[in-house]
Short mmCIF file of C-alpha atoms in Angstrom, two decimals:
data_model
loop_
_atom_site.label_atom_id
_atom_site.label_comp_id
_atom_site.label_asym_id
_atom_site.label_seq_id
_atom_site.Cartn_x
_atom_site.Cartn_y
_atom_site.Cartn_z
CA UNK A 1 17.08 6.95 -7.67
CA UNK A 2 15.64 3.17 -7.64
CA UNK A 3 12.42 2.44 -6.21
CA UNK A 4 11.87 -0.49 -3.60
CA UNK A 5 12.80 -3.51 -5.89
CA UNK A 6 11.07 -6.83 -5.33
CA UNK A 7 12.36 -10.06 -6.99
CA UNK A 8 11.16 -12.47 -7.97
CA UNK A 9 8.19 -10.89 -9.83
CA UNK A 10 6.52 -14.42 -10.03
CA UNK A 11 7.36 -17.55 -7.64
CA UNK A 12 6.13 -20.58 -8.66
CA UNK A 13 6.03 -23.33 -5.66
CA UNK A 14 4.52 -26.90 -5.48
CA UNK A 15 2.85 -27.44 -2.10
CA UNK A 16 5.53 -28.36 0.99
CA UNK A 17 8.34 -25.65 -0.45
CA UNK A 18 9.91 -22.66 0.82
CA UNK A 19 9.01 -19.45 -0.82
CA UNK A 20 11.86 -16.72 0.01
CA UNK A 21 10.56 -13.06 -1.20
CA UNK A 22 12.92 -10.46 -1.48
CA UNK A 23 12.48 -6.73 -0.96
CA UNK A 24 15.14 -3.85 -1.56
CA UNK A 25 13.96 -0.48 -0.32
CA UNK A 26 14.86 2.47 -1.74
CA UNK A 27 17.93 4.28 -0.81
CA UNK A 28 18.41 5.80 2.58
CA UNK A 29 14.82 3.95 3.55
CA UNK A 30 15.76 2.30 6.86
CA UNK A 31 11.26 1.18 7.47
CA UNK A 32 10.26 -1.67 6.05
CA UNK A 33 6.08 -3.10 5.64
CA UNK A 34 5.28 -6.58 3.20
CA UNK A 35 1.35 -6.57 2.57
CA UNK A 36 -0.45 -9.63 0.85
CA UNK A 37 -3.16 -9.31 -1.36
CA UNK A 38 -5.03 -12.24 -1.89
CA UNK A 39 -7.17 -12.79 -4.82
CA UNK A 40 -10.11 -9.99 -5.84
CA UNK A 41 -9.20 -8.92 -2.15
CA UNK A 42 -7.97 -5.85 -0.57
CA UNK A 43 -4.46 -5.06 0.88
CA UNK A 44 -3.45 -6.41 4.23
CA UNK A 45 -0.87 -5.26 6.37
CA UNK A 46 1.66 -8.39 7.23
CA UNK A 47 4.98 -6.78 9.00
CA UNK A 48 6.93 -3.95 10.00
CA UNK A 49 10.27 -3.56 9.98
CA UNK A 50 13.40 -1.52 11.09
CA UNK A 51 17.01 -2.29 10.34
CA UNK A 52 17.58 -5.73 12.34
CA UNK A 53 14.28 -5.49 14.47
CA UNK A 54 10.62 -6.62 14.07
CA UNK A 55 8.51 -3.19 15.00
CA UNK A 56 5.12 -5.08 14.25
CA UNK A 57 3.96 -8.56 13.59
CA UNK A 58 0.49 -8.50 13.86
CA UNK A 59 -0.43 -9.19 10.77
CA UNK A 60 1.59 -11.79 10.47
CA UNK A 61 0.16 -15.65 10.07
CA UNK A 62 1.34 -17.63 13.36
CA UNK A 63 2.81 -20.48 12.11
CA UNK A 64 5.07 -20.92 8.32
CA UNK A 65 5.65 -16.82 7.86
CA UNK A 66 8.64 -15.29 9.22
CA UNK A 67 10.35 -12.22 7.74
CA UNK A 68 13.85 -10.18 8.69
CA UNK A 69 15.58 -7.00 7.18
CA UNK A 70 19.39 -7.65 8.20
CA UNK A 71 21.74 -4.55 8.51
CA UNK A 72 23.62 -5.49 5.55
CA UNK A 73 21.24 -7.03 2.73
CA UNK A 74 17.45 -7.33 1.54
CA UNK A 75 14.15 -7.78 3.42
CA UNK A 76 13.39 -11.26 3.26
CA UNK A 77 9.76 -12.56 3.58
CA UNK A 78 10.17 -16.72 4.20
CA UNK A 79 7.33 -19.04 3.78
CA UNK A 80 7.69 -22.62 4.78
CA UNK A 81 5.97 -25.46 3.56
CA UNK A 82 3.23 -23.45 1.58
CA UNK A 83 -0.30 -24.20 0.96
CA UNK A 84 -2.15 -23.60 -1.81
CA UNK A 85 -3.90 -20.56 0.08
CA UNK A 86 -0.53 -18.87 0.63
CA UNK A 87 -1.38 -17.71 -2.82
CA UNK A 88 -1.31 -14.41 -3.44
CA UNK A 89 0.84 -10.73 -4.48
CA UNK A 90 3.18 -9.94 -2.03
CA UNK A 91 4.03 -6.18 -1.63
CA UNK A 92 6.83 -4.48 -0.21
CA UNK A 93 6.71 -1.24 0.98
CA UNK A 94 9.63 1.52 2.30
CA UNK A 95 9.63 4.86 4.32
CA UNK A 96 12.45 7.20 5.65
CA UNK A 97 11.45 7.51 9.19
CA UNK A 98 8.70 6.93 11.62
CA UNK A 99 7.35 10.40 10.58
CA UNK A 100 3.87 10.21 8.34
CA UNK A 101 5.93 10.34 5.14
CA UNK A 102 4.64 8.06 2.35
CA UNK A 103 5.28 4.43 1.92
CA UNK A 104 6.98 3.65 -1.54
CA UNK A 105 5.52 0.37 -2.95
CA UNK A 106 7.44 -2.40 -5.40
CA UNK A 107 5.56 -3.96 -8.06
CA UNK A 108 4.93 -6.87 -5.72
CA UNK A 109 5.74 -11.03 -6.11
CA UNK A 110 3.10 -12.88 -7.32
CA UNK A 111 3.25 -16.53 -5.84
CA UNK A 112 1.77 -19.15 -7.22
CA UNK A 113 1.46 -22.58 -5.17
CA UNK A 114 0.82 -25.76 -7.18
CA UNK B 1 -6.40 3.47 12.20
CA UNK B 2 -10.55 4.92 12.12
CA UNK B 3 -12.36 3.43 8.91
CA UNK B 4 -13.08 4.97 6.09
CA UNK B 5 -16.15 4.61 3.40
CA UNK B 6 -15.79 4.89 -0.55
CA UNK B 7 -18.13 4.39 -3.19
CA UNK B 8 -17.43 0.98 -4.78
CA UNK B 9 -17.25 2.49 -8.53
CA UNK B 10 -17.27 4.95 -10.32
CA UNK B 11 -17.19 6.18 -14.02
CA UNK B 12 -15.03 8.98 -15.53
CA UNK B 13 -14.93 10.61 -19.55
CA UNK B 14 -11.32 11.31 -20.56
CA UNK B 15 -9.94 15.13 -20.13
CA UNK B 16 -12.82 15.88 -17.91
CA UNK B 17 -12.36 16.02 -14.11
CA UNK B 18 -12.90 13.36 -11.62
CA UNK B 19 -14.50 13.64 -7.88
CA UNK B 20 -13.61 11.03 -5.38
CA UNK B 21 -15.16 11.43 -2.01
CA UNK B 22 -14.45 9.70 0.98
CA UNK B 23 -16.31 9.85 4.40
CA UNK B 24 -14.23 9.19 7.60
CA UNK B 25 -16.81 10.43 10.23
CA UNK B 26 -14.92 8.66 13.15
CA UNK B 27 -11.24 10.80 12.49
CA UNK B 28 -9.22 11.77 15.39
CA UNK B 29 -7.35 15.24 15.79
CA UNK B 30 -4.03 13.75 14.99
CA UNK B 31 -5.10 11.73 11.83
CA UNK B 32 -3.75 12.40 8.18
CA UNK B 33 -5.66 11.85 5.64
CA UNK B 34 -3.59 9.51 2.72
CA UNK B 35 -4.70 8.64 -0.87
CA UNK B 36 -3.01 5.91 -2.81
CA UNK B 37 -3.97 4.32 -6.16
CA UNK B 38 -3.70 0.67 -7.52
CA UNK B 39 -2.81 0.61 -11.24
CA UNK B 40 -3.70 -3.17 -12.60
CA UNK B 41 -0.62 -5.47 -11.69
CA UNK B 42 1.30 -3.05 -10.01
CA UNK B 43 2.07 -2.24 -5.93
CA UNK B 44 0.11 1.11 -4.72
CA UNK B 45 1.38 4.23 -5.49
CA UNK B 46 1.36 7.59 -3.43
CA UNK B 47 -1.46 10.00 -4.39
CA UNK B 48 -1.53 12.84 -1.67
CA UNK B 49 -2.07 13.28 1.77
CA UNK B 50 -2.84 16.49 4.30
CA UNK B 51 -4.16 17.05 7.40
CA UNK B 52 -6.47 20.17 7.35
CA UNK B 53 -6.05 21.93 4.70
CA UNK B 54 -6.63 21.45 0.78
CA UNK B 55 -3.44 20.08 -0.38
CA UNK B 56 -2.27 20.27 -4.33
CA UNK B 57 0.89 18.40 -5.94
CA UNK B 58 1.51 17.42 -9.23
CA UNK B 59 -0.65 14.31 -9.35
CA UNK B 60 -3.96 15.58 -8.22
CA UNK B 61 -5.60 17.98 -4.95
CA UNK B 62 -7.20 17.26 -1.75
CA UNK B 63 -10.70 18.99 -0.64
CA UNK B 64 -10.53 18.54 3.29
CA UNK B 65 -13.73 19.47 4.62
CA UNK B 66 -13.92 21.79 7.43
CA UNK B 67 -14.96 19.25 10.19
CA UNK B 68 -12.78 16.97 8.80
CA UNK B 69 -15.11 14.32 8.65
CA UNK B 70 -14.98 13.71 4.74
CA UNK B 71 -12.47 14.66 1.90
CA UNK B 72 -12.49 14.26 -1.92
CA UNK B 73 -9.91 13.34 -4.52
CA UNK B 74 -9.56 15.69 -7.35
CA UNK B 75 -7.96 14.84 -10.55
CA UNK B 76 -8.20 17.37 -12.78
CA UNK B 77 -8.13 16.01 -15.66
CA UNK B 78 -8.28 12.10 -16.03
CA UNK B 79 -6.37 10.08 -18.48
CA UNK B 80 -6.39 6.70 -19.77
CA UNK B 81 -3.86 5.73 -17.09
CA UNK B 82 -5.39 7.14 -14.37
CA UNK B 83 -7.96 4.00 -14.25
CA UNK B 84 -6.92 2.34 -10.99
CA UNK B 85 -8.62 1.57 -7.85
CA UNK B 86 -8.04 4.53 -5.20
CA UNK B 87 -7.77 4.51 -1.40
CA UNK B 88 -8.52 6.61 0.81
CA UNK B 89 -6.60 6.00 4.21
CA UNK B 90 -6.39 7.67 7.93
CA UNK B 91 -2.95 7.56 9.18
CA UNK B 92 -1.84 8.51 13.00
CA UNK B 93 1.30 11.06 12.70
CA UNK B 94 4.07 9.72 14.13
CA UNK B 95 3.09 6.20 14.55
CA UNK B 96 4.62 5.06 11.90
CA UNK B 97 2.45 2.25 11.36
CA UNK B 98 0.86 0.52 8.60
CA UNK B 99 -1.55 1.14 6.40
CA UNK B 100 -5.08 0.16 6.51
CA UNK B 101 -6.22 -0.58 3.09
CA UNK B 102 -10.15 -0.54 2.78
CA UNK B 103 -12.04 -1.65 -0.69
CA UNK B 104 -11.13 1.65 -2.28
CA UNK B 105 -13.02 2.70 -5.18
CA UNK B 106 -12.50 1.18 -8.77
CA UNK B 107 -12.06 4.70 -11.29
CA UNK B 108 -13.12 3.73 -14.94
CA UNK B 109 -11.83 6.43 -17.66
CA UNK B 110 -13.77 6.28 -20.85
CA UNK B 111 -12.13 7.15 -23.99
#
């Protein structure tokens, strides 16, 4: 039984790019939560998921971040025209239900902007 | 989620057992109380999690004090590998929201 699979591991981007971060839960896992942790920082919550809706953005920067998790397919976390702060490790994150079940983590993408 | 306090550090021999406490004076009746560790370059990882009672699983057990307003990590005997940086997180049943990652607190094992 695969665990959530993130890919790339490591993005490299020069300032201006896209950065597209992929996120495959694990199997039957229809809940979906990306976290960033910046540098010698903590965790922080970024989005939450279900099948073709957005439950919660708050965590989400206003402008450049956008994220989806299509019926068919990956969770995609976009970043447009990235800064040099938009570095950081990405995490992905999957759960069953709504239900206080535990989130299953990937190893993360770690994005480095030029 | 209510906040929750760890000690920054702390310092572990190998094979000997490890106490992690965590105070969460400000929990609510319908909070779970969630442990997940860090390993160095890897996402967080599961630990345990109850609500009242002392929990135990294959990883480690759960002291849940009796007013609820602190809990402590046991691992029974530490390894090598269990150097990581653990958190200790409140979670709302049912809400299935996110998790609230604090500072957590950074478990050395020495050899």
């Amino acid at each position: 039984n695969a665990g959530v699979m993130q890919n790339p591991r490591h993005l490299v981007r020069r300032r201006g790019q896209e950065a597209r971060l992929r996120c495959s839960p694990m199997k039957g896992h229809s809940h979906v939560y990306w976290y960033r942790q910046l540098p010698e920082e903590g965790l922080k919550f970024m989005v939450y998921l279900q099948k073709e809706n957005i439950i919660d953005e708050s965590g989400m920067p206003k402008e450049r971040f956008s994220a989806e998790f299509p019926k068919e397919g990956p969770s995609i976390l976009r970043i447009q025209q990235v800064v040099r702060g938009d570095s950081a490790a990405y995490f992905c994150a999957s759960s069953h239900d709504r239900s206080n079940q535990p989130q299953h983590f990937g190893d993360g993408t770690r994005l480095s902007i030029l | 989620d209510a906040k929750t306090t760890q000690p920054n550090s702390m310092e572990s021999n190998e094979e000997e057992p490890v106490h992690l406490p965590c105070n969460h004076s400000t929990i609510s009746g319908t909070d779970y109380i969630h442990w997940y560790r860090q390993l160095p370059s890897q996402g967080p990882e599961y630990v345990i999690h109850g609500l009242t009672s002392n929990v135990n699983n294959r990883m480690a057990s759960l002291a849940i004090a009796e007013d609820r307003k602190s809990s402590t990590l046991i691992l029974h005997r530490a390894t090598l590998r269990d150097a990581a940086v653990y958190y200790c997180i409140l979670r709302e049943y049912n809400a299935g929201n996110m998790l609230t990652f604090g500072g957590g607190t950074r478990l050395m094992v020495k050899p």
